[in-house]
């Protein structure tokens, strides 16, 4: 893992090589948990901070806490979402592994703020180091004072982190999304209002609770305040998780990560719920949720995955859609059949085995599946696909016309 | 304000009877699953929409009075 960039906040503290920060170190570095303040005014502070959720959708954290708090009657539930099923993302598991007490602080503070007496730390079972760090961290914390903390290992799979699937799993050990409404913040665990918050969002809230909203707003160079964890992959010297100030440019991020090791023309921003973007003309644009969305892109889960210039975008898009089709919970027709058909046609286009009309079908289906599932899985897949069709339009056309590829080497298919 | 069709996508098995009754408002995709036109059901089609709700073999459809629903769980 790369060392943190300049904006260390979430990742401040001991060297990463030292592993998980102990409770003693954490307490010495950040002081006691301001639990009394959490019951009194923390939601206002979080709202003023402008903190956005870091699970991917970027919903304002304070507004979510207020919504759960208004319904809780003191018996809401809090779920810290550390499922991180996004295949190439590593920021949540790194945060839980290195700074488990910051995540736990955030969950306890959220519980106090919204009035919850049940706290679940929901961690992807495949993230063993994160599970171990949290188990040790919970054991290190002094007894008494706060709500009981339960660690539940999330099953494998992309969809296990979806909020209604998570509630379904915690209630019935069935990690499939449920038909909504009611939404979890209205009626979730045990029928109680349930705050589901990504672990990075909770860690950020734990810092805001100590240092205040003005401290938080002092970072962030463009429209969105604060810092965020990102996962950088592709032909970059220092791949891995870094913390950046919102508004950092793509060029600055790459420089901080030691520069490119090969040419790149396209980047996947925001993960599989985000989309492809051409890098040309974008190097000096800010990585900021609001600016990105005004340009039809998304910050999402903080994934910045560069595609090497000698790799085929049609193939890369096909691989992602194959994954998304395979990760469907297989409950809703448009997702089961739509993603399956799209994945099949893309595979044919990528390998030159396509039929007449495959590209036209894929293009038509891409516009049909969004909004037609019980959860947002097909919406994310459709967005990713549309971005691929746009960014790699020339390559798609060439594949369709020639049944070949402009990059006819093994390297083209390494992603 | 107006009546809107709500569908339980998990229940829907693509029988397509709703689209037969209400082609002005419901199309079917290549696999027989309904695609709804956005917005409320025009007043004159409401009786047919009610009928579509009644004939759905898996009870996936309901007709509800549209209301503001600004909340989100993201």
XYZ file of C-alpha atoms in Angstrom, chain B residues 8-11 14-17 26 34 37 39-41 46 54 63-64 67 69 73:
21
model
C -42.742 -5.176 -7.200
C -39.896 -6.117 -9.538
C -39.023 -9.180 -7.495
C -42.534 -10.596 -7.857
C -43.106 -11.182 -17.036
C -46.598 -12.512 -17.816
C -47.220 -9.316 -19.762
C -50.937 -9.062 -19.130
C -46.792 -0.116 -20.628
C -42.847 -4.257 -18.414
C -44.089 5.335 -19.299
C -45.621 10.062 -14.905
C -49.125 9.489 -13.603
C -51.737 7.389 -15.391
C -57.274 4.621 -14.647
C -56.379 -7.159 -10.786
C -52.079 1.532 -8.181
C -51.120 4.186 -5.695
C -47.032 11.560 -3.147
C -41.183 10.968 -1.496
C -31.315 5.753 2.009
